[in-house]
């Protein structure tokens, strides 16, 4: 019977389901036999109903009574139920047709698909279909995957709804996938087919697939992770040891990760599929990733692949939100998380629940977070996340009374660590960074000025703080009152100031071309930085001086480029000037000294770029700034540069240097260096000194 099963299926299905036709069955048989006779003197075989159907689909029987149809239907159902499953599938697949030259009628395709779906409803029906369609193949084509998905997702007519059908096939698919994962066969065609079908189910019926597959996979982990009640001894999870009870075993957690990895990496690359599984798991998986590093677990690479895959297909805004949940989750910040990851017995990780409140909570490691962000390879993400950290850090300091100091310190470590490790990536969008640093520096200088004003008013008038309304404006009064707020601490303010100065310096060094908005921000911050050169702390003085020099050289090069952009004759001078400015920003002393030498050569050669106006003023300002450098190799070259300026431009430079030299507010060391430059000029003047003598006479 198995040999003629396709013919029996074809005959019975035609008798039961074929629509009425104008063709006569007898004529159809004669046409088929005539064709066989023409092809061979002796017919190769007796004409069967299957031959009739495949040769002439229009030749369909008609006139059968309803009673005979019911009899044929019972016969087909008996034959279908008693046939070997694989032979039944093979017969139905043959009736679906394998060649476009012999198209199959719509009604026949529909009926065959319906009975193929019945096989899926049997126990292990999905496994039977996959074994039949894939078998022992080494690889499966995309077209085959689509046919398998279409077959499995076709809802049988006898099933009342899609939900009822998914309730039957989803557990089978999930069980097959987990068995494949446990057998380490994630790269087989069978695993590929299963993940492809699950992906198509998510795309077509997202909510149903989430209920029957996604929640079954990730539900236990998310439920335990967000549990708020501590474990009680009366619970079903008992333990004879002093360790906290284990709720997800090492092998189960490994299976979960490898199952997700198989779906994410081995299946169809669909953002919807990846986000459907991982959206709620990102904070959990990051904590798992960090724990796997600290415990040297073998799950590290799997978790990293999952997170990296998710971050690469998700928008930057959504990723920032996910990272914010990792950093600023109130449960973690308050150390009230009940669930935590712990090392497993064989190199894996387990999930445990705390029995009681514990102070032994693992804090987030900024170094691991920075390495993780660098591994994603997205400069835009790093830059936007860095700006987010800056804003959060500022907000935390504003309400520092209500913020855990450890959180503020963690933010600061993240910011400084990202600057050191990911500087070029995070500074590609400098405007927001410079704006943040500008605000911090300006607010610090203004706050110091108001503090000084408040103290001087108290000392001069002896009035109390509450009577300052008669001395200062309402706006200043509110600002001064803000200074008395307990949320303000000098230590936090000082750390923010150093951070802002370092950010300005980093932006200058990492960006050759700045837009007009960033240039304006740098110009506005120069005056506040000059105030910081008089700060009590030497580290602030040195940092502010270095940043002012870097900003001055950068802006000077930018102005020269803009001012002479339409003068081809000035190209050589402009190029040399920009090279000198770039050299002055270098960290290596010989390179900076070379930049000073280039400027000096331009001065001595009376280059038009530096011989008058703003160009001359910029060069003088740069030499004076370099004169204040602590390294003698730099300031001695700056002295030579100033001497060159006095030689070429005489009175205009000598007057400005004399004013600087006679200023008692300047450091004595800097005044002496200016004096050395003037002395060199005096020595070279000789008898001509009388022409400039009056400018050397200081009252």
mmCIF file of N, CA, C and O in Angstrom, residues 115-197:
data_model
loop_
_atom_site.group_PDB
_atom_site.id
_atom_site.type_symbol
_atom_site.label_atom_id
_atom_site.label_comp_id
_atom_site.label_asym_id
_atom_site.label_seq_id
_atom_site.Cartn_x
_atom_site.Cartn_y
_atom_site.Cartn_z
ATOM 1 N N UNK A 115 -3.998 18.884 5.666
ATOM 2 C CA UNK A 115 -3.673 17.580 6.256
ATOM 3 C C UNK A 115 -2.215 17.510 6.698
ATOM 4 O O UNK A 115 -1.884 16.764 7.628
ATOM 5 N N UNK A 116 -1.354 18.277 6.039
ATOM 6 C CA UNK A 116 0.020 18.365 6.547
ATOM 7 C C UNK A 116 0.039 19.028 7.918
ATOM 8 O O UNK A 116 0.807 18.638 8.807
ATOM 9 N N UNK A 117 -0.817 20.034 8.106
ATOM 10 C CA UNK A 117 -0.891 20.703 9.402
ATOM 11 C C UNK A 117 -1.427 19.769 10.482
ATOM 12 O O UNK A 117 -1.085 19.908 11.658
ATOM 13 N N UNK A 118 -2.259 18.821 10.078
ATOM 14 C CA UNK A 118 -2.755 17.856 11.066
ATOM 15 C C UNK A 118 -1.614 17.049 11.679
ATOM 16 O O UNK A 118 -1.678 16.651 12.850
ATOM 17 N N UNK A 119 -0.609 16.796 10.853
ATOM 18 C CA UNK A 119 0.544 16.044 11.371
ATOM 19 C C UNK A 119 1.240 16.835 12.472
ATOM 20 O O UNK A 119 1.742 16.268 13.452
ATOM 21 N N UNK A 120 1.258 18.191 12.342
ATOM 22 C CA UNK A 120 1.879 19.028 13.369
ATOM 23 C C UNK A 120 1.162 18.923 14.705
ATOM 24 O O UNK A 120 1.763 19.162 15.758
ATOM 25 N N UNK A 121 -0.122 18.608 14.664
ATOM 26 C CA UNK A 121 -0.895 18.537 15.901
ATOM 27 C C UNK A 121 -0.649 17.242 16.666
ATOM 28 O O UNK A 121 -1.081 17.114 17.815
ATOM 29 N N UNK A 122 0.009 16.297 16.042
ATOM 30 C CA UNK A 122 0.338 15.060 16.740
ATOM 31 C C UNK A 122 1.475 15.295 17.727
ATOM 32 O O UNK A 122 2.213 16.271 17.626
ATOM 33 N N UNK A 123 1.632 14.418 18.705
ATOM 34 C CA UNK A 123 2.800 14.526 19.594
ATOM 35 C C UNK A 123 4.097 14.482 18.776
ATOM 36 O O UNK A 123 4.256 13.632 17.890
ATOM 37 N N UNK A 124 4.982 15.422 19.046
ATOM 38 C CA UNK A 124 6.248 15.537 18.309
ATOM 39 C C UNK A 124 6.020 15.817 16.825
ATOM 40 O O UNK A 124 6.845 15.432 15.981
ATOM 41 N N UNK A 125 4.899 16.480 16.506
ATOM 42 C CA UNK A 125 4.611 16.770 15.113
ATOM 43 C C UNK A 125 5.653 17.688 14.480
ATOM 44 O O UNK A 125 6.036 17.486 13.315
ATOM 45 N N UNK A 126 6.125 18.693 15.220
ATOM 46 C CA UNK A 126 7.145 19.608 14.687
ATOM 47 C C UNK A 126 8.430 18.843 14.383
ATOM 48 O O UNK A 126 9.058 19.049 13.339
ATOM 49 N N UNK A 127 8.813 17.962 15.279
ATOM 50 C CA UNK A 127 10.029 17.170 15.059
ATOM 51 C C UNK A 127 9.892 16.292 13.821
ATOM 52 O O UNK A 127 10.850 16.130 13.048
ATOM 53 N N UNK A 128 8.700 15.735 13.616
ATOM 54 C CA UNK A 128 8.477 14.890 12.434
ATOM 55 C C UNK A 128 8.624 15.704 11.156
ATOM 56 O O UNK A 128 9.275 15.279 10.192
ATOM 57 N N UNK A 129 8.026 16.899 11.146
ATOM 58 C CA UNK A 129 8.113 17.752 9.963
ATOM 59 C C UNK A 129 9.561 18.140 9.677
ATOM 60 O O UNK A 129 10.018 18.093 8.519
ATOM 61 N N UNK A 130 10.294 18.514 10.714
ATOM 62 C CA UNK A 130 11.683 18.927 10.516
ATOM 63 C C UNK A 130 12.550 17.758 10.051
ATOM 64 O O UNK A 130 13.412 17.920 9.174
ATOM 65 N N UNK A 131 12.323 16.591 10.640
ATOM 66 C CA UNK A 131 13.100 15.420 10.213
ATOM 67 C C UNK A 131 12.824 15.075 8.753
ATOM 68 O O UNK A 131 13.727 14.671 8.011
ATOM 69 N N UNK A 132 11.575 15.208 8.350
ATOM 70 C CA UNK A 132 11.219 14.872 6.976
ATOM 71 C C UNK A 132 11.772 15.903 5.991
ATOM 72 O O UNK A 132 12.308 15.547 4.939
ATOM 73 N N UNK A 133 11.615 17.199 6.307
ATOM 74 C CA UNK A 133 12.004 18.251 5.357
ATOM 75 C C UNK A 133 13.515 18.477 5.319
ATOM 76 O O UNK A 133 14.060 18.852 4.277
ATOM 77 N N UNK A 134 14.190 18.271 6.445
ATOM 78 C CA UNK A 134 15.637 18.526 6.494
ATOM 79 C C UNK A 134 16.432 17.244 6.441
ATOM 80 O O UNK A 134 17.418 17.128 5.702
ATOM 81 N N UNK A 135 16.002 16.258 7.228
ATOM 82 C CA UNK A 135 16.717 14.978 7.249
ATOM 83 C C UNK A 135 18.134 15.136 7.752
ATOM 84 O O UNK A 135 18.392 15.804 8.752
ATOM 85 N N UNK A 136 19.068 14.547 7.037
ATOM 86 C CA UNK A 136 20.489 14.607 7.420
ATOM 87 C C UNK A 136 21.265 15.612 6.573
ATOM 88 O O UNK A 136 22.484 15.468 6.391
ATOM 89 N N UNK A 137 20.604 16.615 6.040
ATOM 90 C CA UNK A 137 21.273 17.607 5.186
ATOM 91 C C UNK A 137 22.323 18.373 5.971
ATOM 92 O O UNK A 137 22.148 18.668 7.166
ATOM 93 N N UNK A 138 23.408 18.691 5.286
ATOM 94 C CA UNK A 138 24.469 19.469 5.915
ATOM 95 C C UNK A 138 24.151 20.957 5.945
ATOM 96 O O UNK A 138 24.688 21.697 6.770
ATOM 97 N N UNK A 139 23.312 21.409 5.042
ATOM 98 C CA UNK A 139 22.911 22.806 5.010
ATOM 99 C C UNK A 139 21.510 22.912 4.434
ATOM 100 O O UNK A 139 21.036 22.014 3.743
ATOM 101 N N UNK A 140 20.870 24.024 4.733
ATOM 102 C CA UNK A 140 19.507 24.240 4.279
ATOM 103 C C UNK A 140 19.431 25.602 3.597
ATOM 104 O O UNK A 140 20.006 26.583 4.067
ATOM 105 N N UNK A 141 18.737 25.641 2.463
ATOM 106 C CA UNK A 141 18.610 26.868 1.702
ATOM 107 C C UNK A 141 17.522 27.764 2.306
ATOM 108 O O UNK A 141 16.619 27.309 3.010
ATOM 109 N N UNK A 142 17.632 29.051 1.978
ATOM 110 C CA UNK A 142 16.662 30.016 2.503
ATOM 111 C C UNK A 142 15.254 29.698 2.020
ATOM 112 O O UNK A 142 14.275 29.838 2.771
ATOM 113 N N UNK A 143 15.138 29.265 0.771
ATOM 114 C CA UNK A 143 13.817 28.915 0.244
ATOM 115 C C UNK A 143 13.206 27.750 1.019
ATOM 116 O O UNK A 143 11.992 27.721 1.254
ATOM 117 N N UNK A 144 14.033 26.787 1.428
ATOM 118 C CA UNK A 144 13.533 25.676 2.234
ATOM 119 C C UNK A 144 13.044 26.166 3.594
ATOM 120 O O UNK A 144 12.013 25.717 4.096
ATOM 121 N N UNK A 145 13.804 27.099 4.182
ATOM 122 C CA UNK A 145 13.397 27.644 5.483
ATOM 123 C C UNK A 145 12.050 28.345 5.377
ATOM 124 O O UNK A 145 11.203 28.221 6.274
ATOM 125 N N UNK A 146 11.853 29.076 4.299
ATOM 126 C CA UNK A 146 10.576 29.771 4.122
ATOM 127 C C UNK A 146 9.428 28.778 3.976
ATOM 128 O O UNK A 146 8.331 28.992 4.522
ATOM 129 N N UNK A 147 9.645 27.677 3.241
ATOM 130 C CA UNK A 147 8.601 26.671 3.082
ATOM 131 C C UNK A 147 8.279 26.007 4.412
ATOM 132 O O UNK A 147 7.100 25.769 4.736
ATOM 133 N N UNK A 148 9.306 25.716 5.183
ATOM 134 C CA UNK A 148 9.087 25.088 6.493
ATOM 135 C C UNK A 148 8.302 26.024 7.396
ATOM 136 O O UNK A 148 7.346 25.619 8.077
ATOM 137 N N UNK A 149 8.696 27.315 7.417
ATOM 138 C CA UNK A 149 8.000 28.287 8.265
ATOM 139 C C UNK A 149 6.542 28.439 7.840
ATOM 140 O O UNK A 149 5.632 28.509 8.684
ATOM 141 N N UNK A 150 6.311 28.485 6.537
ATOM 142 C CA UNK A 150 4.940 28.629 6.037
ATOM 143 C C UNK A 150 4.101 27.420 6.406
ATOM 144 O O UNK A 150 2.929 27.547 6.780
ATOM 145 N N UNK A 151 4.699 26.230 6.302
ATOM 146 C CA UNK A 151 3.976 25.008 6.638
ATOM 147 C C UNK A 151 3.621 24.968 8.120
ATOM 148 O O UNK A 151 2.470 24.703 8.497
ATOM 149 N N UNK A 152 4.597 25.251 8.971
ATOM 150 C CA UNK A 152 4.371 25.158 10.420
ATOM 151 C C UNK A 152 3.408 26.238 10.900
ATOM 152 O O UNK A 152 2.602 26.014 11.810
ATOM 153 N N UNK A 153 3.456 27.416 10.291
ATOM 154 C CA UNK A 153 2.625 28.530 10.758
ATOM 155 C C UNK A 153 1.230 28.541 10.138
ATOM 156 O O UNK A 153 0.413 29.402 10.480
ATOM 157 N N UNK A 154 0.938 27.614 9.238
ATOM 158 C CA UNK A 154 -0.403 27.536 8.658
ATOM 159 C C UNK A 154 -1.351 26.902 9.675
ATOM 160 O O UNK A 154 -1.152 25.760 10.104
ATOM 161 N N UNK A 155 -2.370 27.630 10.067
ATOM 162 C CA UNK A 155 -3.294 27.152 11.098
ATOM 163 C C UNK A 155 -4.276 26.157 10.490
ATOM 164 O O UNK A 155 -4.973 26.477 9.521
ATOM 165 N N UNK A 156 -4.353 24.930 11.006
ATOM 166 C CA UNK A 156 -5.307 23.946 10.474
ATOM 167 C C UNK A 156 -6.747 24.435 10.614
ATOM 168 O O UNK A 156 -7.072 25.195 11.527
ATOM 169 N N UNK A 157 -7.589 23.983 9.707
ATOM 170 C CA UNK A 157 -8.973 24.443 9.687
ATOM 171 C C UNK A 157 -9.731 24.041 10.943
ATOM 172 O O UNK A 157 -10.640 24.740 11.389
ATOM 173 N N UNK A 158 -9.363 22.902 11.526
ATOM 174 C CA UNK A 158 -10.088 22.417 12.690
ATOM 175 C C UNK A 158 -9.694 23.123 13.984
ATOM 176 O O UNK A 158 -10.324 22.928 15.016
ATOM 177 N N UNK A 159 -8.627 23.969 13.938
ATOM 178 C CA UNK A 159 -8.205 24.714 15.119
ATOM 179 C C UNK A 159 -8.987 26.021 15.161
ATOM 180 O O UNK A 159 -9.023 26.769 14.176
ATOM 181 N N UNK A 160 -9.618 26.369 16.289
ATOM 182 C CA UNK A 160 -10.513 27.542 16.314
ATOM 183 C C UNK A 160 -9.807 28.886 16.185
ATOM 184 O O UNK A 160 -10.403 29.844 15.712
ATOM 185 N N UNK A 161 -8.518 28.995 16.624
ATOM 186 C CA UNK A 161 -7.851 30.298 16.598
ATOM 187 C C UNK A 161 -6.338 30.119 16.502
ATOM 188 O O UNK A 161 -5.799 29.024 16.741
ATOM 189 N N UNK A 162 -5.673 31.217 16.146
ATOM 190 C CA UNK A 162 -4.206 31.212 16.088
ATOM 191 C C UNK A 162 -3.632 30.956 17.471
ATOM 192 O O UNK A 162 -2.635 30.239 17.629
ATOM 193 N N UNK A 163 -4.259 31.543 18.476
ATOM 194 C CA UNK A 163 -3.761 31.373 19.846
ATOM 195 C C UNK A 163 -3.787 29.904 20.263
ATOM 196 O O UNK A 163 -2.845 29.405 20.878
ATOM 197 N N UNK A 164 -4.860 29.212 19.917
ATOM 198 C CA UNK A 164 -4.954 27.786 20.254
ATOM 199 C C UNK A 164 -3.878 26.988 19.532
ATOM 200 O O UNK A 164 -3.289 26.049 20.100
ATOM 201 N N UNK A 165 -3.617 27.353 18.299
ATOM 202 C CA UNK A 165 -2.598 26.647 17.521
ATOM 203 C C UNK A 165 -1.206 26.899 18.083
ATOM 204 O O UNK A 165 -0.397 25.964 18.220
ATOM 205 N N UNK A 166 -0.921 28.164 18.448
ATOM 206 C CA UNK A 166 0.391 28.489 19.029
ATOM 207 C C UNK A 166 0.593 27.791 20.363
ATOM 208 O O UNK A 166 1.723 27.428 20.722
ATOM 209 N N UNK A 167 -0.493 27.615 21.097
ATOM 210 C CA UNK A 167 -0.387 26.911 22.377
ATOM 211 C C UNK A 167 0.040 25.461 22.179
ATOM 212 O O UNK A 167 0.606 24.839 23.090
ATOM 213 N N UNK A 168 -0.193 24.914 20.983
ATOM 214 C CA UNK A 168 0.195 23.531 20.688
ATOM 215 C C UNK A 168 1.630 23.453 20.164
ATOM 216 O O UNK A 168 2.424 22.620 20.605
ATOM 217 N N UNK A 169 1.958 24.326 19.201
ATOM 218 C CA UNK A 169 3.261 24.183 18.533
ATOM 219 C C UNK A 169 4.398 24.883 19.275
ATOM 220 O O UNK A 169 5.555 24.483 19.153
ATOM 221 N N UNK A 170 4.097 25.948 20.041
ATOM 222 C CA UNK A 170 5.168 26.697 20.709
ATOM 223 C C UNK A 170 5.949 25.834 21.702
ATOM 224 O O UNK A 170 7.189 25.859 21.701
ATOM 225 N N UNK A 171 5.292 25.067 22.578
ATOM 226 C CA UNK A 171 6.074 24.204 23.480
ATOM 227 C C UNK A 171 6.938 23.195 22.733
ATOM 228 O O UNK A 171 8.045 22.875 23.177
ATOM 229 N N UNK A 172 6.436 22.698 21.587
ATOM 230 C CA UNK A 172 7.249 21.756 20.808
ATOM 231 C C UNK A 172 8.499 22.441 20.260
ATOM 232 O O UNK A 172 9.605 21.896 20.345
ATOM 233 N N UNK A 173 8.326 23.650 19.699
ATOM 234 C CA UNK A 173 9.473 24.381 19.161
ATOM 235 C C UNK A 173 10.484 24.699 20.244
ATOM 236 O O UNK A 173 11.700 24.528 20.064
ATOM 237 N N UNK A 174 9.990 25.158 21.380
ATOM 238 C CA UNK A 174 10.894 25.518 22.470
ATOM 239 C C UNK A 174 11.619 24.297 23.009
ATOM 240 O O UNK A 174 12.828 24.347 23.293
ATOM 241 N N UNK A 175 10.907 23.181 23.139
ATOM 242 C CA UNK A 175 11.551 21.954 23.609
ATOM 243 C C UNK A 175 12.618 21.464 22.641
ATOM 244 O O UNK A 175 13.703 21.030 23.061
ATOM 245 N N UNK A 176 12.325 21.534 21.336
ATOM 246 C CA UNK A 176 13.317 21.127 20.335
ATOM 247 C C UNK A 176 14.549 22.030 20.384
ATOM 248 O O UNK A 176 15.684 21.552 20.295
ATOM 249 N N UNK A 177 14.315 23.341 20.527
ATOM 250 C CA UNK A 177 15.434 24.277 20.564
ATOM 251 C C UNK A 177 16.324 24.023 21.778
ATOM 252 O O UNK A 177 17.555 24.007 21.671
ATOM 253 N N UNK A 178 15.728 23.809 22.929
ATOM 254 C CA UNK A 178 16.510 23.563 24.136
ATOM 255 C C UNK A 178 17.256 22.233 24.069
ATOM 256 O O UNK A 178 18.389 22.130 24.557
ATOM 257 N N UNK A 179 16.633 21.220 23.447
ATOM 258 C CA UNK A 179 17.337 19.936 23.297
ATOM 259 C C UNK A 179 18.525 20.078 22.356
ATOM 260 O O UNK A 179 19.585 19.469 22.576
ATOM 261 N N UNK A 180 18.368 20.896 21.316
ATOM 262 C CA UNK A 180 19.480 21.155 20.399
ATOM 263 C C UNK A 180 20.603 21.886 21.115
ATOM 264 O O UNK A 180 21.789 21.578 20.935
ATOM 265 N N UNK A 181 20.231 22.859 21.964
ATOM 266 C CA UNK A 181 21.242 23.627 22.703
ATOM 267 C C UNK A 181 21.984 22.736 23.688
ATOM 268 O O UNK A 181 23.210 22.800 23.811
ATOM 269 N N UNK A 182 21.247 21.904 24.409
ATOM 270 C CA UNK A 182 21.896 21.016 25.387
ATOM 271 C C UNK A 182 22.835 20.023 24.714
ATOM 272 O O UNK A 182 23.827 19.602 25.313
ATOM 273 N N UNK A 183 22.534 19.674 23.475
ATOM 274 C CA UNK A 183 23.394 18.748 22.729
ATOM 275 C C UNK A 183 24.509 19.478 21.981
ATOM 276 O O UNK A 183 25.248 18.839 21.226
ATOM 277 N N UNK A 184 24.604 20.795 22.194
ATOM 278 C CA UNK A 184 25.633 21.625 21.530
ATOM 279 C C UNK A 184 25.571 21.499 20.009
ATOM 280 O O UNK A 184 26.581 21.365 19.326
ATOM 281 N N UNK A 185 24.347 21.543 19.482
ATOM 282 C CA UNK A 185 24.133 21.436 18.031
ATOM 283 C C UNK A 185 23.492 22.715 17.477
ATOM 284 O O UNK A 185 22.636 22.677 16.602
ATOM 285 N N UNK A 186 23.936 23.876 17.998
ATOM 286 C CA UNK A 186 23.324 25.146 17.604
ATOM 287 C C UNK A 186 23.570 25.508 16.145
ATOM 288 O O UNK A 186 22.847 26.327 15.586
ATOM 289 N N UNK A 187 24.584 24.927 15.517
ATOM 290 C CA UNK A 187 24.922 25.297 14.141
ATOM 291 C C UNK A 187 24.393 24.302 13.108
ATOM 292 O O UNK A 187 24.767 24.368 11.936
ATOM 293 N N UNK A 188 23.539 23.404 13.527
ATOM 294 C CA UNK A 188 22.986 22.417 12.605
ATOM 295 C C UNK A 188 21.815 23.016 11.822
ATOM 296 O O UNK A 188 21.198 23.993 12.264
ATOM 297 N N UNK A 189 21.480 22.432 10.645
ATOM 298 C CA UNK A 189 20.311 22.912 9.891
ATOM 299 C C UNK A 189 19.016 22.844 10.691
ATOM 300 O O UNK A 189 18.142 23.686 10.522
ATOM 301 N N UNK A 190 18.893 21.867 11.550
ATOM 302 C CA UNK A 190 17.685 21.741 12.367
ATOM 303 C C UNK A 190 17.537 22.939 13.296
ATOM 304 O O UNK A 190 16.439 23.519 13.419
ATOM 305 N N UNK A 191 18.630 23.328 13.950
ATOM 306 C CA UNK A 191 18.589 24.498 14.831
ATOM 307 C C UNK A 191 18.285 25.761 14.035
ATOM 308 O O UNK A 191 17.531 26.631 14.481
ATOM 309 N N UNK A 192 18.868 25.859 12.850
ATOM 310 C CA UNK A 192 18.622 27.022 12.004
ATOM 311 C C UNK A 192 17.148 27.117 11.616
ATOM 312 O O UNK A 192 16.562 28.209 11.611
ATOM 313 N N UNK A 193 16.548 25.984 11.302
ATOM 314 C CA UNK A 193 15.134 25.977 10.926
ATOM 315 C C UNK A 193 14.252 26.371 12.105
ATOM 316 O O UNK A 193 13.288 27.138 11.952
ATOM 317 N N UNK A 194 14.569 25.868 13.284
ATOM 318 C CA UNK A 194 13.762 26.188 14.472
ATOM 319 C C UNK A 194 13.820 27.684 14.771
ATOM 320 O O UNK A 194 12.795 28.335 15.007
ATOM 321 N N UNK A 195 15.012 28.251 14.770
ATOM 322 C CA UNK A 195 15.153 29.682 15.065
ATOM 323 C C UNK A 195 14.496 30.532 13.982
ATOM 324 O O UNK A 195 13.939 31.599 14.276
ATOM 325 N N UNK A 196 14.556 30.065 12.740
ATOM 326 C CA UNK A 196 13.913 30.809 11.648
ATOM 327 C C UNK A 196 12.397 30.844 11.852
ATOM 328 O O UNK A 196 11.763 31.891 11.686
ATOM 329 N N UNK A 197 11.815 29.714 12.216
ATOM 330 C CA UNK A 197 10.373 29.653 12.439
ATOM 331 C C UNK A 197 9.981 30.544 13.619
ATOM 332 O O UNK A 197 8.993 31.292 13.552
#
